[in-house]
Amino acid sequence: MLTPLLAFLAFLAMALSWSLGTPLLSGADEPEQSVKAAAVVRGEFSGVAHVQKQSNWESTYSTPDYLEIAYKLPHSLVVALAKHDPTCYAFQVEVTARCTGKANRVTAEQVGGKASSHMDYSPLYYLLVGWPSLILRGDHALYGMRVISALITAVLLALAFTTALRRRGAVALGTVAAATPAAIYFGAVVNPSGLEICSALLVWTTFLAMVRGEPGTRAYRRDGWLFTGASALLMLTRPLGPLWWVMIVALILATRPGPVGWLRRALSGRGFRASAGVLVVAGVLAGMWDATQNTMGIIPRANPHYTFEIGAYLTFQQTPTYVLQMLGLVGWNDVHVPEATVLLWYGVLTALLLVALALGDLRERLALLATTALVFVFPIAFEAYAGADYGAGWQGRYMLPIAVGVPILAAEILVRRLGGLLPGPILRALVTTLGGTVALAYLIEVWWAWRRYAQGLGPKAFTLPQHAPWSPRIGWPSALLLALAGCLGLFALLYAHASADLRRPVEGVAADVVNSANSVNAGEGSDEEQVTGAQADLAATPTFIVP
């Protein structure tokens, strides 16, 4: 029980460094999300929409007219929302968050008891995080919602991390690499994207453990219930959740030898009916809400000038930006990712992917390539097809529920293939080096975000945290120390578990997975394995945790 607790505390520290260390409402769409959360817990699930005009949206293909809904909220909360409105510094990286005190003073004094939001997603997330606004006032209510969101994020990431540790210690490297700064950031502010990303990450890790395991074992049943809960959260958080779930399940099943036989055993296993019932109910509820509330639409009418070709071209052109957004382009997409973070993090991901492609069999290679291709192709296809009706506004975080699967799959394949060949200390050194690189990249991102909000990123900004016009309530040292403590805690856990007992077989591993471990598929679409020399030794190696 100590390891799950330590993992939870580490992820919580990392999330709280964002929740308490960045300005209120500085997250993308956070003002509208906060309004929606406070309204939902007061029973206002929806309302009459009115159009908030924006000029030239049809000809420029930009984010179009918003359909806004006004909600009745406590006056103290409306004042806090007006007081922390980020308009004065959003998209202006040289301006610090201190500007809100002067820019919003008059507006905050004149507000009434209503605030607007164009968000109309499923109420689940808002019910989970909005309740602090019922017992806290003003700024404290906003911070309370952030802290609850951070707690939920930490629970989901800790469960994913410990699930990987139980299977193979070094496989948790994939979970660490999947938890990008953007993933944790959006889970630490008021935004349902964080819950969607983290629940998808848990679906990836638990279902991968189930597919590698044998139905009926204790480990399988434990992973099955975690998978069921995470799946329900994923489906009920944002409109594309059910589609992400189908993709994740299909991609993981594609990596397994004999998936049909495994499915038969899984479907006849104890607990399947209850799990299936939960998933069916979640899917039906998600479909009903999306069908009746137009959750993906924020425009009053289709854009007649928007064509398939224009949508595809515009989205393709923005692909490099989406890649940065998935990593750490946080705030209102104005906290640019430091080059060091990009090079270090994507360097680790590239290494994992290339080695996994080199070692994996045909099934695993195709699944990895398909997952990677989806990350780039799906946004183009979706925006080209649906942009006219829903508005062109894709962002990188929307694709993270699928993108997190790339390092998770790659790390699992890499460790399973190399585990029987490399001595424990070498494997541990490899995993901890890559894990340490990711931790360093994360800390650089946190430091860079602090500079942006506290000093601005203009020519006179200091490298070290000094002469800061703005500082979080907990102070910049505390915010940075939280991030450092979380990264060090995860690194320590990764190091300790990367070389678990070599003589202890993985709990619940299916026989056909063990027999096919480290095999090389030499035929076109065939499961015939041809191995010679060192490959024969590799194929004969059972699936063990490596010390």
Coordinates of N, CA, C and O in Angstrom, one line a residue, residues 132-266:
P132 N -16.9 22.7 -4.2 CA -16.3 23.6 -3.3 C -16.9 25.0 -3.4 O -16.9 25.8 -2.4
S133 N -17.5 25.4 -4.6 CA -18.1 26.7 -4.7 C -19.4 26.8 -3.9 O -19.9 27.9 -3.7
L134 N -19.9 25.7 -3.4 CA -21.1 25.7 -2.5 C -20.7 26.1 -1.1 O -21.6 26.6 -0.3
I135 N -19.5 25.9 -0.7 CA -19.1 26.1 0.7 C -18.0 27.2 0.9 O -17.8 27.6 2.0
L136 N -17.4 27.6 -0.2 CA -16.3 28.6 -0.2 C -16.8 29.8 -1.0 O -17.6 29.7 -1.9
R137 N -16.2 31.0 -0.7 CA -16.5 32.2 -1.4 C -15.4 32.7 -2.2 O -14.2 32.5 -1.9
G138 N -15.7 33.4 -3.3 CA -14.7 34.2 -4.1 C -13.6 33.4 -4.6 O -13.7 32.3 -5.1
D139 N -12.4 33.9 -4.3 CA -11.1 33.3 -4.8 C -11.0 31.9 -4.2 O -10.5 31.0 -4.9
H140 N -11.4 31.7 -2.9 CA -11.2 30.4 -2.3 C -12.1 29.3 -3.0 O -11.7 28.2 -3.1
A141 N -13.2 29.7 -3.6 CA -14.0 28.8 -4.3 C -13.3 28.3 -5.6 O -13.3 27.2 -6.0
L142 N -12.7 29.3 -6.3 CA -11.9 29.0 -7.5 C -10.7 28.1 -7.2 O -10.5 27.1 -7.9
Y143 N -10.0 28.4 -6.1 CA -8.9 27.5 -5.8 C -9.4 26.2 -5.3 O -8.7 25.1 -5.6
G144 N -10.5 26.1 -4.6 CA -11.0 24.8 -4.2 C -11.4 23.9 -5.4 O -11.1 22.7 -5.3
M145 N -12.0 24.5 -6.4 CA -12.3 23.7 -7.6 C -11.0 23.2 -8.2 O -10.9 22.0 -8.7
R146 N -10.0 24.0 -8.3 CA -8.7 23.6 -8.8 C -8.1 22.4 -8.0 O -7.6 21.4 -8.6
V147 N -8.1 22.5 -6.7 CA -7.5 21.5 -5.9 C -8.3 20.2 -6.0 O -7.6 19.1 -6.1
I148 N -9.6 20.2 -6.1 CA -10.3 19.0 -6.3 C -9.9 18.3 -7.6 O -9.8 17.1 -7.7
S149 N -9.8 19.1 -8.7 CA -9.4 18.6 -9.9 C -8.0 18.0 -9.9 O -7.8 16.9 -10.4
A150 N -7.1 18.6 -9.1 CA -5.8 18.1 -8.9 C -5.8 16.8 -8.2 O -5.0 15.8 -8.5
L151 N -6.7 16.7 -7.2 CA -6.8 15.4 -6.4 C -7.2 14.3 -7.3 O -6.7 13.1 -7.3
I152 N -8.2 14.5 -8.2 CA -8.7 13.5 -9.1 C -7.6 13.1 -10.1 O -7.4 11.9 -10.4
T153 N -6.9 14.1 -10.6 CA -5.8 13.8 -11.5 C -4.8 12.9 -10.9 O -4.3 12.0 -11.5
A154 N -4.4 13.2 -9.6 CA -3.4 12.5 -8.9 C -3.8 11.0 -8.7 O -3.0 10.1 -8.8
V155 N -5.1 10.8 -8.4 CA -5.6 9.5 -8.1 C -5.5 8.7 -9.4 O -5.0 7.5 -9.4
L156 N -6.0 9.2 -10.5 CA -6.0 8.5 -11.8 C -4.5 8.2 -12.3 O -4.2 7.0 -12.7
L157 N -3.6 9.2 -12.2 CA -2.3 8.9 -12.6 C -1.5 7.9 -11.7 O -0.8 7.1 -12.2
A158 N -1.8 8.0 -10.4 CA -1.2 7.1 -9.5 C -1.7 5.7 -9.7 O -0.9 4.7 -9.7
L159 N -2.9 5.5 -10.0 CA -3.5 4.2 -10.3 C -2.8 3.6 -11.6 O -2.5 2.4 -11.7
A160 N -2.7 4.5 -12.6 CA -2.0 4.0 -13.9 C -0.6 3.7 -13.6 O -0.1 2.6 -14.1
F161 N 0.1 4.5 -12.9 CA 1.5 4.2 -12.6 C 1.7 2.9 -11.8 O 2.6 2.1 -12.1
T162 N 0.9 2.7 -10.7 CA 1.1 1.5 -9.9 C 0.6 0.3 -10.7 O 1.1 -0.8 -10.4
T163 N -0.3 0.4 -11.6 CA -0.7 -0.7 -12.4 C 0.5 -1.2 -13.3 O 0.7 -2.4 -13.4
A164 N 1.2 -0.2 -13.9 CA 2.4 -0.6 -14.6 C 3.4 -1.2 -13.7 O 4.1 -2.1 -14.1
L165 N 3.6 -0.6 -12.5 CA 4.6 -1.2 -11.6 C 4.3 -2.6 -11.3 O 5.2 -3.4 -11.1
R166 N 3.1 -3.0 -11.1 CA 2.7 -4.3 -10.7 C 3.0 -5.3 -11.8 O 3.4 -6.5 -11.5
R167 N 2.9 -4.9 -13.0 CA 3.2 -5.8 -14.1 C 4.7 -5.9 -14.3 O 5.2 -7.0 -14.3
R168 N 5.4 -4.8 -14.5 CA 6.8 -4.8 -14.7 C 7.2 -3.4 -14.3 O 6.7 -2.4 -14.8
G169 N 8.2 -3.3 -13.4 CA 8.6 -2.0 -12.9 C 9.0 -1.0 -13.9 O 8.6 0.2 -13.9
A170 N 9.7 -1.5 -14.9 CA 10.2 -0.6 -15.9 C 9.2 -0.1 -16.9 O 9.3 0.9 -17.5
V171 N 8.0 -0.8 -17.0 CA 7.0 -0.4 -17.9 C 6.4 0.9 -17.4 O 5.8 1.7 -18.2
A172 N 6.5 1.2 -16.1 CA 6.0 2.5 -15.6 C 6.6 3.7 -16.3 O 6.1 4.8 -16.2
L173 N 7.8 3.5 -16.9 CA 8.4 4.6 -17.7 C 7.4 5.1 -18.7 O 7.4 6.3 -19.0
G174 N 6.7 4.2 -19.4 CA 5.7 4.7 -20.4 C 4.6 5.6 -19.8 O 4.2 6.6 -20.4
T175 N 4.2 5.3 -18.6 CA 3.2 6.1 -17.9 C 3.8 7.5 -17.6 O 3.1 8.5 -17.7
V176 N 5.0 7.5 -17.1 CA 5.7 8.8 -16.8 C 5.8 9.6 -18.0 O 5.6 10.8 -18.1
A177 N 6.3 9.0 -19.1 CA 6.4 9.7 -20.4 C 5.1 10.2 -21.0 O 5.0 11.2 -21.7
A178 N 4.0 9.5 -20.7 CA 2.7 9.8 -21.2 C 2.1 11.0 -20.4 O 1.3 11.8 -20.9
A179 N 2.5 11.2 -19.1 CA 2.0 12.2 -18.3 C 2.7 13.5 -18.6 O 3.5 14.0 -17.8
T180 N 2.5 14.1 -19.7 CA 3.2 15.3 -20.2 C 2.8 16.5 -19.3 O 1.8 16.4 -18.6
P181 N 3.6 17.6 -19.3 CA 3.2 18.7 -18.5 C 1.8 19.2 -18.9 O 1.0 19.7 -18.0
A182 N 1.4 19.1 -20.1 CA 0.1 19.6 -20.5 C -1.0 18.7 -19.9 O -2.1 19.2 -19.5
A183 N -0.8 17.4 -19.9 CA -1.7 16.4 -19.3 C -2.0 16.8 -17.8 O -3.1 16.8 -17.3
I184 N -0.9 17.0 -17.0 CA -1.0 17.3 -15.6 C -1.6 18.7 -15.4 O -2.4 18.9 -14.5
Y185 N -1.2 19.6 -16.3 CA -1.7 21.0 -16.1 C -3.2 21.1 -16.3 O -3.9 21.7 -15.5
F186 N -3.7 20.5 -17.3 CA -5.1 20.6 -17.6 C -5.9 19.7 -16.5 O -7.1 20.0 -16.4
G187 N -5.2 18.8 -15.9 CA -5.9 18.1 -14.8 C -5.8 18.9 -13.5 O -6.4 18.5 -12.5
A188 N -5.0 20.0 -13.4 CA -4.8 20.8 -12.2 C -5.6 22.1 -12.2 O -5.7 22.7 -11.2
V189 N -6.1 22.5 -13.4 CA -7.0 23.7 -13.5 C -8.4 23.2 -13.7 O -8.6 22.0 -13.8
V190 N -9.3 24.1 -13.8 CA -10.7 23.7 -14.0 C -10.9 23.5 -15.5 O -11.2 24.5 -16.3
N191 N -10.8 22.3 -16.0 CA -11.0 22.0 -17.4 C -11.2 20.5 -17.6 O -10.4 19.7 -17.1
P192 N -12.3 20.0 -18.2 CA -12.6 18.6 -18.3 C -11.6 17.8 -19.2 O -11.5 16.6 -19.1
S193 N -10.8 18.6 -19.9 CA -9.7 17.9 -20.7 C -8.8 17.1 -19.9 O -8.3 16.0 -20.2
G194 N -8.5 17.6 -18.7 CA -7.6 16.9 -17.8 C -8.2 15.5 -17.3 O -7.5 14.5 -17.3
L195 N -9.5 15.5 -17.0 CA -10.1 14.2 -16.6 C -10.1 13.3 -17.8 O -9.9 12.1 -17.6
E196 N -10.4 13.8 -19.0 CA -10.5 13.0 -20.2 C -9.1 12.3 -20.4 O -9.0 11.1 -20.7
I197 N -8.1 13.1 -20.4 CA -6.7 12.6 -20.7 C -6.3 11.6 -19.6 O -5.8 10.5 -20.0
C198 N -6.5 11.9 -18.4 CA -6.0 11.0 -17.3 C -6.8 9.7 -17.2 O -6.2 8.6 -16.9
S199 N -8.1 9.8 -17.4 CA -8.9 8.6 -17.5 C -8.5 7.7 -18.7 O -8.5 6.5 -18.6
A200 N -8.2 8.3 -19.8 CA -7.8 7.6 -21.0 C -6.4 6.9 -20.7 O -6.2 5.8 -21.1
L201 N -5.5 7.6 -20.0 CA -4.3 7.0 -19.6 C -4.4 5.8 -18.8 O -3.8 4.8 -18.9
L202 N -5.4 5.8 -17.8 CA -5.7 4.7 -17.0 C -6.3 3.6 -17.8 O -6.0 2.4 -17.5
V203 N -7.2 3.9 -18.8 CA -7.7 2.9 -19.6 C -6.6 2.1 -20.4 O -6.6 0.9 -20.5
W204 N -5.7 2.9 -20.9 CA -4.5 2.3 -21.7 C -3.8 1.3 -20.8 O -3.5 0.2 -21.2
T205 N -3.4 1.7 -19.6 CA -2.5 0.9 -18.7 C -3.3 -0.3 -18.2 O -2.7 -1.4 -18.2
T206 N -4.5 -0.2 -17.8 CA -5.3 -1.3 -17.2 C -5.7 -2.3 -18.3 O -5.5 -3.5 -18.1
F207 N -6.1 -1.8 -19.5 CA -6.5 -2.8 -20.5 C -5.3 -3.5 -21.1 O -5.4 -4.7 -21.4
L208 N -4.2 -2.8 -21.2 CA -3.0 -3.5 -21.6 C -2.6 -4.6 -20.6 O -2.2 -5.7 -21.0
A209 N -2.7 -4.3 -19.3 CA -2.4 -5.3 -18.3 C -3.4 -6.5 -18.4 O -3.0 -7.6 -18.3
M210 N -4.6 -6.2 -18.7 CA -5.6 -7.3 -18.8 C -5.3 -8.1 -20.1 O -5.4 -9.4 -20.0
V211 N -5.0 -7.5 -21.2 CA -4.8 -8.2 -22.4 C -3.5 -9.1 -22.3 O -3.4 -10.1 -22.9
R212 N -2.5 -8.6 -21.5 CA -1.3 -9.4 -21.3 C -1.5 -10.4 -20.2 O -0.6 -11.3 -20.0
G213 N -2.6 -10.4 -19.5 CA -2.8 -11.3 -18.4 C -3.8 -12.4 -18.8 O -4.2 -12.6 -19.9
E214 N -4.1 -13.2 -17.8 CA -5.0 -14.3 -18.0 C -6.3 -14.1 -17.2 O -6.3 -13.9 -16.0
P215 N -7.4 -14.1 -17.9 CA -8.7 -13.9 -17.3 C -8.9 -14.9 -16.1 O -8.6 -16.1 -16.2
G216 N -9.4 -14.4 -15.0 CA -9.7 -15.2 -13.9 C -8.7 -15.0 -12.7 O -9.0 -15.4 -11.6
T217 N -7.6 -14.5 -13.0 CA -6.6 -14.2 -11.9 C -7.0 -13.0 -11.1 O -7.8 -12.2 -11.5
R218 N -6.4 -12.9 -9.9 CA -6.7 -11.8 -9.0 C -6.3 -10.5 -9.7 O -7.0 -9.5 -9.6
A219 N -5.1 -10.5 -10.3 CA -4.6 -9.3 -10.9 C -5.5 -8.8 -12.1 O -5.8 -7.7 -12.2
Y220 N -6.0 -9.8 -12.8 CA -6.9 -9.5 -13.9 C -8.2 -8.8 -13.4 O -8.7 -7.9 -14.0
R221 N -8.8 -9.4 -12.3 CA -10.0 -8.8 -11.8 C -9.8 -7.4 -11.3 O -10.6 -6.5 -11.5
R222 N -8.7 -7.2 -10.6 CA -8.4 -5.9 -10.1 C -8.2 -4.9 -11.2 O -8.8 -3.8 -11.2
D223 N -7.5 -5.3 -12.2 CA -7.3 -4.4 -13.4 C -8.6 -4.2 -14.1 O -8.9 -3.1 -14.7
G224 N -9.5 -5.2 -14.2 CA -10.7 -5.1 -14.8 C -11.6 -4.0 -14.2 O -12.3 -3.3 -15.0
W225 N -11.7 -4.0 -12.9 CA -12.6 -3.0 -12.3 C -12.0 -1.6 -12.5 O -12.7 -0.6 -12.6
L226 N -10.7 -1.4 -12.4 CA -10.1 -0.1 -12.7 C -10.4 0.3 -14.1 O -10.7 1.5 -14.4
F227 N -10.3 -0.7 -15.0 CA -10.6 -0.4 -16.4 C -12.0 0.1 -16.6 O -12.3 1.0 -17.4
T228 N -12.9 -0.6 -15.9 CA -14.3 -0.2 -16.1 C -14.6 1.2 -15.6 O -15.3 2.0 -16.2
G229 N -14.1 1.5 -14.4 CA -14.3 2.8 -13.8 C -13.6 3.9 -14.7 O -14.3 5.0 -15.0
A230 N -12.4 3.7 -15.2 CA -11.7 4.7 -16.0 C -12.5 4.8 -17.4 O -12.6 5.9 -17.9
S231 N -13.0 3.7 -17.9 CA -13.7 3.8 -19.2 C -15.0 4.6 -19.0 O -15.3 5.4 -19.9
A232 N -15.7 4.4 -17.9 CA -16.9 5.2 -17.7 C -16.6 6.7 -17.6 O -17.3 7.6 -18.1
L233 N -15.5 7.0 -16.9 CA -15.1 8.4 -16.8 C -14.8 9.0 -18.2 O -15.2 10.1 -18.5
L234 N -14.0 8.2 -19.0 CA -13.6 8.7 -20.3 C -14.9 8.9 -21.2 O -14.9 9.9 -21.9
M235 N -15.8 8.0 -21.1 CA -17.0 8.2 -22.0 C -17.9 9.4 -21.6 O -18.5 10.0 -22.4
L236 N -17.9 9.7 -20.3 CA -18.9 10.7 -19.8 C -18.3 12.0 -19.6 O -18.9 12.9 -19.0
T237 N -17.0 12.3 -20.0 CA -16.4 13.5 -19.7 C -16.5 14.5 -20.9 O -17.0 15.7 -20.7
R238 N -16.1 14.1 -22.1 CA -16.2 15.0 -23.2 C -16.8 14.2 -24.4 O -16.8 13.0 -24.4
P239 N -17.3 14.9 -25.5 CA -18.0 14.3 -26.5 C -17.3 13.1 -27.3 O -18.0 12.2 -27.7
L240 N -16.0 13.2 -27.5 CA -15.3 12.2 -28.2 C -14.9 11.0 -27.3 O -14.2 10.1 -27.8
G241 N -15.2 11.0 -26.1 CA -14.8 10.0 -25.2 C -15.1 8.6 -25.6 O -14.3 7.7 -25.6
P242 N -16.4 8.3 -26.0 CA -16.7 6.9 -26.5 C -15.9 6.5 -27.7 O -15.5 5.3 -27.8
L243 N -15.6 7.4 -28.6 CA -14.8 7.1 -29.8 C -13.3 6.8 -29.3 O -12.7 5.8 -29.8
W244 N -12.8 7.6 -28.4 CA -11.5 7.3 -27.9 C -11.4 5.9 -27.3 O -10.4 5.1 -27.4
W245 N -12.5 5.5 -26.5 CA -12.5 4.2 -25.9 C -12.4 3.1 -26.9 O -11.7 2.1 -26.7
V246 N -13.2 3.2 -27.9 CA -13.2 2.1 -29.0 C -11.8 2.0 -29.6 O -11.3 0.9 -29.8
M247 N -11.2 3.1 -29.9 CA -9.9 3.1 -30.5 C -8.9 2.5 -29.6 O -8.0 1.7 -30.0
I248 N -8.9 2.8 -28.3 CA -7.9 2.3 -27.4 C -8.0 0.8 -27.3 O -7.0 0.0 -27.3
V249 N -9.2 0.3 -27.1 CA -9.5 -1.1 -26.9 C -9.0 -1.9 -28.2 O -8.4 -2.9 -28.1
A250 N -9.4 -1.3 -29.4 CA -9.0 -2.0 -30.6 C -7.5 -2.0 -30.8 O -6.9 -3.1 -31.2
L251 N -6.8 -0.9 -30.5 CA -5.4 -0.9 -30.7 C -4.6 -1.8 -29.8 O -3.6 -2.5 -30.2
I252 N -5.1 -1.9 -28.5 CA -4.4 -2.8 -27.6 C -4.7 -4.3 -28.0 O -3.8 -5.1 -27.9
L253 N -5.9 -4.6 -28.3 CA -6.2 -6.0 -28.8 C -5.4 -6.4 -30.0 O -5.0 -7.6 -30.1
A254 N -5.1 -5.4 -30.8 CA -4.3 -5.8 -32.0 C -2.9 -6.2 -31.7 O -2.2 -6.8 -32.6
T255 N -2.4 -5.9 -30.5 CA -1.0 -6.3 -30.2 C -0.9 -7.7 -29.6 O 0.2 -8.2 -29.4
R256 N -2.0 -8.3 -29.4 CA -2.0 -9.6 -28.6 C -2.1 -10.8 -29.6 O -2.9 -10.8 -30.5
P257 N -1.2 -11.8 -29.4 CA -1.4 -13.0 -30.1 C -2.6 -13.7 -29.7 O -2.9 -13.8 -28.5
G258 N -3.4 -14.2 -30.7 CA -4.7 -14.9 -30.3 C -5.7 -14.1 -29.6 O -6.2 -14.5 -28.6
P259 N -6.0 -12.9 -30.1 CA -7.0 -12.1 -29.4 C -8.4 -12.7 -29.3 O -9.1 -12.4 -28.3
V260 N -8.8 -13.5 -30.3 CA -10.1 -14.1 -30.3 C -10.3 -15.0 -29.1 O -11.3 -15.0 -28.4
G261 N -9.3 -15.9 -28.9 CA -9.3 -16.8 -27.8 C -9.3 -16.1 -26.4 O -10.0 -16.5 -25.5
W262 N -8.5 -15.0 -26.3 CA -8.5 -14.2 -25.1 C -9.9 -13.6 -24.9 O -10.4 -13.6 -23.7
L263 N -10.5 -13.1 -25.9 CA -11.8 -12.5 -25.8 C -12.8 -13.5 -25.3 O -13.7 -13.1 -24.5
R264 N -12.8 -14.7 -25.8 CA -13.7 -15.7 -25.4 C -13.6 -16.0 -23.9 O -14.6 -16.0 -23.2
R265 N -12.4 -16.1 -23.4 CA -12.2 -16.3 -22.0 C -12.6 -15.1 -21.2 O -13.1 -15.3 -20.1
A266 N -12.3 -13.9 -21.7 CA -12.7 -12.7 -21.0 C -14.2 -12.6 -20.9 O -14.7 -12.2 -19.8

